[in-house]
PDB file of C-alpha atoms in Angstrom:
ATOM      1  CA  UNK A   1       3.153  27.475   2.969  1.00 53.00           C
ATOM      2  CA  UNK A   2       1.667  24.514   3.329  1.00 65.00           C
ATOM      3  CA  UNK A   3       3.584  20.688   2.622  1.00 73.00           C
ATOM      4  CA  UNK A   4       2.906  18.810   0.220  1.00 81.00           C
ATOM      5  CA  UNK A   5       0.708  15.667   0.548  1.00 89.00           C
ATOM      6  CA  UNK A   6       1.913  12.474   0.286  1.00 94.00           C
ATOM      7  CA  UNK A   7       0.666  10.616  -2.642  1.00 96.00           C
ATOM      8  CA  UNK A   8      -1.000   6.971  -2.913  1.00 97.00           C
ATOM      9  CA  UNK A   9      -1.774   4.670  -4.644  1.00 98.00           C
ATOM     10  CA  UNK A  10      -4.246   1.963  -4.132  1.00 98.00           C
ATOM     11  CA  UNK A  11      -4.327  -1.552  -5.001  1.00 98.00           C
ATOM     12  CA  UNK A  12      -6.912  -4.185  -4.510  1.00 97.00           C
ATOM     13  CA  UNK A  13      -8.805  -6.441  -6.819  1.00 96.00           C
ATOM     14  CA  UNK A  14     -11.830  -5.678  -5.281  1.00 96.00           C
ATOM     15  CA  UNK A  15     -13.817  -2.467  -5.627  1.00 97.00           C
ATOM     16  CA  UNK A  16     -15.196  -2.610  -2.096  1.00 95.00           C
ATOM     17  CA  UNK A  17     -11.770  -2.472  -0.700  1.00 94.00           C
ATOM     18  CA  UNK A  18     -10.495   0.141  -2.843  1.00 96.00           C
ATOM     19  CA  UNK A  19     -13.854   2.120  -2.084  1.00 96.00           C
ATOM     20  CA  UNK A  20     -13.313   1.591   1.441  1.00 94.00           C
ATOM     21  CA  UNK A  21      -9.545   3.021   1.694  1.00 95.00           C
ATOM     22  CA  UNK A  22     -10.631   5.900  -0.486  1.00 95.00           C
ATOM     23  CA  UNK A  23     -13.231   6.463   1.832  1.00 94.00           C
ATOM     24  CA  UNK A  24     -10.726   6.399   4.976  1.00 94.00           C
ATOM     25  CA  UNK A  25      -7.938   8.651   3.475  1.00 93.00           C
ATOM     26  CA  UNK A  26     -10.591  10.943   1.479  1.00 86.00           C
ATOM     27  CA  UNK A  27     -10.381  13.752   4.821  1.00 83.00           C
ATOM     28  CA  UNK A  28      -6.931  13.237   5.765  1.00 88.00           C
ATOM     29  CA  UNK A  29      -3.921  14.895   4.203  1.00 88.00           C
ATOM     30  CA  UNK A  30      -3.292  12.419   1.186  1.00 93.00           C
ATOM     31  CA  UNK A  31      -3.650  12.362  -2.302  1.00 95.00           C
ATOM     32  CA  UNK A  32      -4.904   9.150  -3.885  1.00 97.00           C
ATOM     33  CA  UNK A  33      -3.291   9.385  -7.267  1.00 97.00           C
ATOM     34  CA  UNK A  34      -4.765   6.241  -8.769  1.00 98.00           C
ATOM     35  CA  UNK A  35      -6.074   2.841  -8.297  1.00 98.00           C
ATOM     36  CA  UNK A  36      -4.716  -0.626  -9.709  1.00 98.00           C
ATOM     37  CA  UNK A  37      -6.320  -3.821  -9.904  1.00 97.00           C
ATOM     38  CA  UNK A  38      -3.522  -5.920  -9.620  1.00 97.00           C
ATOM     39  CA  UNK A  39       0.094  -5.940  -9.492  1.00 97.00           C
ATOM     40  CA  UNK A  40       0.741  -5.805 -13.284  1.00 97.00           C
ATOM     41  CA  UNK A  41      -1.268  -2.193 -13.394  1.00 98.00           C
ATOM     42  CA  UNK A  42       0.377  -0.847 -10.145  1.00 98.00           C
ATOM     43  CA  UNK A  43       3.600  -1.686 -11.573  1.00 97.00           C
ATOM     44  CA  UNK A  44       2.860   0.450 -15.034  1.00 97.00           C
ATOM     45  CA  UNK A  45       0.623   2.979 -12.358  1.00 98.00           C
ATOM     46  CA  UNK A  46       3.770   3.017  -9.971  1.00 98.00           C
ATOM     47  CA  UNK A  47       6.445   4.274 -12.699  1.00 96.00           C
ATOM     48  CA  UNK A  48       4.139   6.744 -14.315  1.00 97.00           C
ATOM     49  CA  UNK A  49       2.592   8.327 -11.062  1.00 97.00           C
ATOM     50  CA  UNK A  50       5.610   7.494  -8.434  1.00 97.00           C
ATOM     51  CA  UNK A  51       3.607   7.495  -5.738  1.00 97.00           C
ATOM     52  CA  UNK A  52       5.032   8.209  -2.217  1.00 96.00           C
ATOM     53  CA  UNK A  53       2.889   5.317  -1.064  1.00 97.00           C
ATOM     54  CA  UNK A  54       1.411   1.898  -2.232  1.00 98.00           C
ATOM     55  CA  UNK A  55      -1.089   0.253  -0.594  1.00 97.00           C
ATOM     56  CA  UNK A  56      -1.757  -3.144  -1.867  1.00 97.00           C
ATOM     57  CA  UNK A  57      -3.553  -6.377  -1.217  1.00 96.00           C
ATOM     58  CA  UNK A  58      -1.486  -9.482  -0.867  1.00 94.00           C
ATOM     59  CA  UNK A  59      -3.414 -11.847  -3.190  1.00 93.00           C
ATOM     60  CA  UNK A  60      -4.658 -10.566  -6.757  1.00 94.00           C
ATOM     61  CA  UNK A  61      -4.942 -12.185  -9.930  1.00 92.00           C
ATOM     62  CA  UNK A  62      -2.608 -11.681 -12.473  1.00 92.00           C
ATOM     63  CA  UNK A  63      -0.129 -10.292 -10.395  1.00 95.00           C
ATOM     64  CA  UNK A  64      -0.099 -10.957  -6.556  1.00 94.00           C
ATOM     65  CA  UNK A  65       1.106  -8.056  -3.694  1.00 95.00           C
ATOM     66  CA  UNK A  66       4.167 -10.156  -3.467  1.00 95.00           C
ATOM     67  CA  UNK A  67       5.634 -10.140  -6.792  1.00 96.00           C
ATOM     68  CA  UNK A  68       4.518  -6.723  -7.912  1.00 98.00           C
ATOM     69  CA  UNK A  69       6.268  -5.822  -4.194  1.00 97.00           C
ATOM     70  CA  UNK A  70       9.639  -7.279  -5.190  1.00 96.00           C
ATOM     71  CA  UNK A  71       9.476  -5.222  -8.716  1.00 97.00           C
ATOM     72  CA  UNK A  72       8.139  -1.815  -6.861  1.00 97.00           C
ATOM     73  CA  UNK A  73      11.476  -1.924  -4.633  1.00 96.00           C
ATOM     74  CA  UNK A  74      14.001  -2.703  -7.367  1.00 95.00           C
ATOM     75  CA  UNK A  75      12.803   0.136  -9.277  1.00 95.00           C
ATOM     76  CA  UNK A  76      12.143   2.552  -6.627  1.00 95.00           C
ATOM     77  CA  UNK A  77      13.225   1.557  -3.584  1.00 94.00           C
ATOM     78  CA  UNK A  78      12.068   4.700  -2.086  1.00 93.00           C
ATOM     79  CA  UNK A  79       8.358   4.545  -2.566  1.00 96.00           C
ATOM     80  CA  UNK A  80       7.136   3.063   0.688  1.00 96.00           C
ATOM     81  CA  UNK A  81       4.753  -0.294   0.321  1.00 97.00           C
ATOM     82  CA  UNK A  82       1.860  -1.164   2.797  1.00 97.00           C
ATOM     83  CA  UNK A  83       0.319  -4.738   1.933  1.00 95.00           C
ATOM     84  CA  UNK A  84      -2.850  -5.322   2.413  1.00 93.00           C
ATOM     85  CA  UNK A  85      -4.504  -8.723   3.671  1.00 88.00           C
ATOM     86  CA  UNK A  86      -7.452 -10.557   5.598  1.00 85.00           C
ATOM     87  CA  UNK A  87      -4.917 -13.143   6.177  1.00 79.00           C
ATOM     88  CA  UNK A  88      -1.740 -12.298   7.859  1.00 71.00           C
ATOM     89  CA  UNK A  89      -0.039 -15.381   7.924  1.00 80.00           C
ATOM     90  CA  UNK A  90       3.529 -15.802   8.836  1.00 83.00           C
ATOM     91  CA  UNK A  91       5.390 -16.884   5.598  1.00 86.00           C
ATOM     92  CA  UNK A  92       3.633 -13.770   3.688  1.00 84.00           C
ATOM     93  CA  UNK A  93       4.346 -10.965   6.699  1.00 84.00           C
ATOM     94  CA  UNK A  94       8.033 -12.557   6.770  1.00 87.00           C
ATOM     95  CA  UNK A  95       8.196 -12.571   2.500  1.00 89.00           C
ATOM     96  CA  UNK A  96       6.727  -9.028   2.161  1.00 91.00           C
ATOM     97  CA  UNK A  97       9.401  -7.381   4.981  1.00 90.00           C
ATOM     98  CA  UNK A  98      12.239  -9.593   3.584  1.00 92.00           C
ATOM     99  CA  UNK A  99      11.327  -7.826  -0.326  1.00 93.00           C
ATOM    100  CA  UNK A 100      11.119  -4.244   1.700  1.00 94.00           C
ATOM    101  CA  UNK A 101       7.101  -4.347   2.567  1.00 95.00           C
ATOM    102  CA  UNK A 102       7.465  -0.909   5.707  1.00 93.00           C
ATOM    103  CA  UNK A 103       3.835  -2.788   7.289  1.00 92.00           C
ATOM    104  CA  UNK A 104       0.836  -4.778   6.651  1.00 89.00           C
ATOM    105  CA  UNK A 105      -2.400  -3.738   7.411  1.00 90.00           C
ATOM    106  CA  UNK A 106      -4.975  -6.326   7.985  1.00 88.00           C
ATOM    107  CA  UNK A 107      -8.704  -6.315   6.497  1.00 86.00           C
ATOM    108  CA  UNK A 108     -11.381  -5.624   8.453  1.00 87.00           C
ATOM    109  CA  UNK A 109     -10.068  -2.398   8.346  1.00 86.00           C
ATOM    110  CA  UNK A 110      -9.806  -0.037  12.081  1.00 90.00           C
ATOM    111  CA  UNK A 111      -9.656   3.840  10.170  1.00 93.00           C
ATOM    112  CA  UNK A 112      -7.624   4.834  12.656  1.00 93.00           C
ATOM    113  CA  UNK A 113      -5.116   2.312  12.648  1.00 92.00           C
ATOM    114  CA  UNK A 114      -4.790   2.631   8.491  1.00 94.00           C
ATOM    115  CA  UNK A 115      -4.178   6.084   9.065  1.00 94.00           C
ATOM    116  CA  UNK A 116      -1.872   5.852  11.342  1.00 93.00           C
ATOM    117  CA  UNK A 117       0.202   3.054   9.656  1.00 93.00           C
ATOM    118  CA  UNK A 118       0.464   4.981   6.654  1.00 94.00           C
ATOM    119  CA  UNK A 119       1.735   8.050   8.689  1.00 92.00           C
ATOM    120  CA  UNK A 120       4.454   5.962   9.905  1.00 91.00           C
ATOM    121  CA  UNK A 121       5.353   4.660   6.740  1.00 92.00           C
ATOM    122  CA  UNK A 122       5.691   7.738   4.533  1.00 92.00           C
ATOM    123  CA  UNK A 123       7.383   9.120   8.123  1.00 90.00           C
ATOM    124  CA  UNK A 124       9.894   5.789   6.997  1.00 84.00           C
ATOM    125  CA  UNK A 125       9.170   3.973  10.456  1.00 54.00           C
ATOM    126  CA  UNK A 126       7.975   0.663  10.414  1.00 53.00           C
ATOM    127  CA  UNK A 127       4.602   0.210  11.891  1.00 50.00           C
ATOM    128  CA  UNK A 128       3.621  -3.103  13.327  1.00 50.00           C
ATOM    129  CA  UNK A 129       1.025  -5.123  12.018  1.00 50.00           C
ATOM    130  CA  UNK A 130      -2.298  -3.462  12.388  1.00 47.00           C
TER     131      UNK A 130
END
């Protein structure tokens, strides 16, 4: 019998980025269950396909990775949530762990490293910044 695959969901405002993740994950044991835009959608996305995973981009409009963060892990504080950024400054790394973010994966994107980080986090370590 084999286990069951952990589920994510994507969020980035840009297509490129999503593309790019889906293209990572697409041969390794995950199941993307949807893609958001912003933080607004993955909220609505988040309670309707409770995803074992979100993996979302700090800065969005509408809704940013930090705020839609904070509501994720009120609601369910078990789904594990990777940001996403091309800028990892201090204030947003310390934010995003302080409101229950398990890493933070920095764009240009390594495949191996994304991978790996979101091993860890469904495994419910926390990965270092990668």
């Amino acid at each position: 019998m084999s286990k069951p695959r952990p589920k994510i969901l994507i969020v980035d405002d840009n297509e490129v980025m999503r593309a790019l993740l889906r293209g990572i994950l697409r041969n390794e044991e995950y199941e993307i269950v949807g893609e958001a835009r912003n933080g607004a959608v993955a909220l609505e996305m988040t309670d309707l396909l409770r995803p074992d995973i979100v993996c979302m981009d700090v800065e969005m409009p509408e809704m940013g990775g930090l705020e839609a963060l904070q509501h994720i892990k009120s609601t369910r504080p078990e789904t594990a949530v990777v940001m996403v950024t091309g800028n990892a400054s201090i204030d947003n790394v310390k934010v995003a762990i302080q409101n229950g973010a398990c890493a933070f994966i920095v764009k240009p994107f390594n495949a191996a490293k994304v991978v790996d980080t979101l091993q860890r986090a469904y495994a419910g370590r926390r990965p270092l910044t990668v």
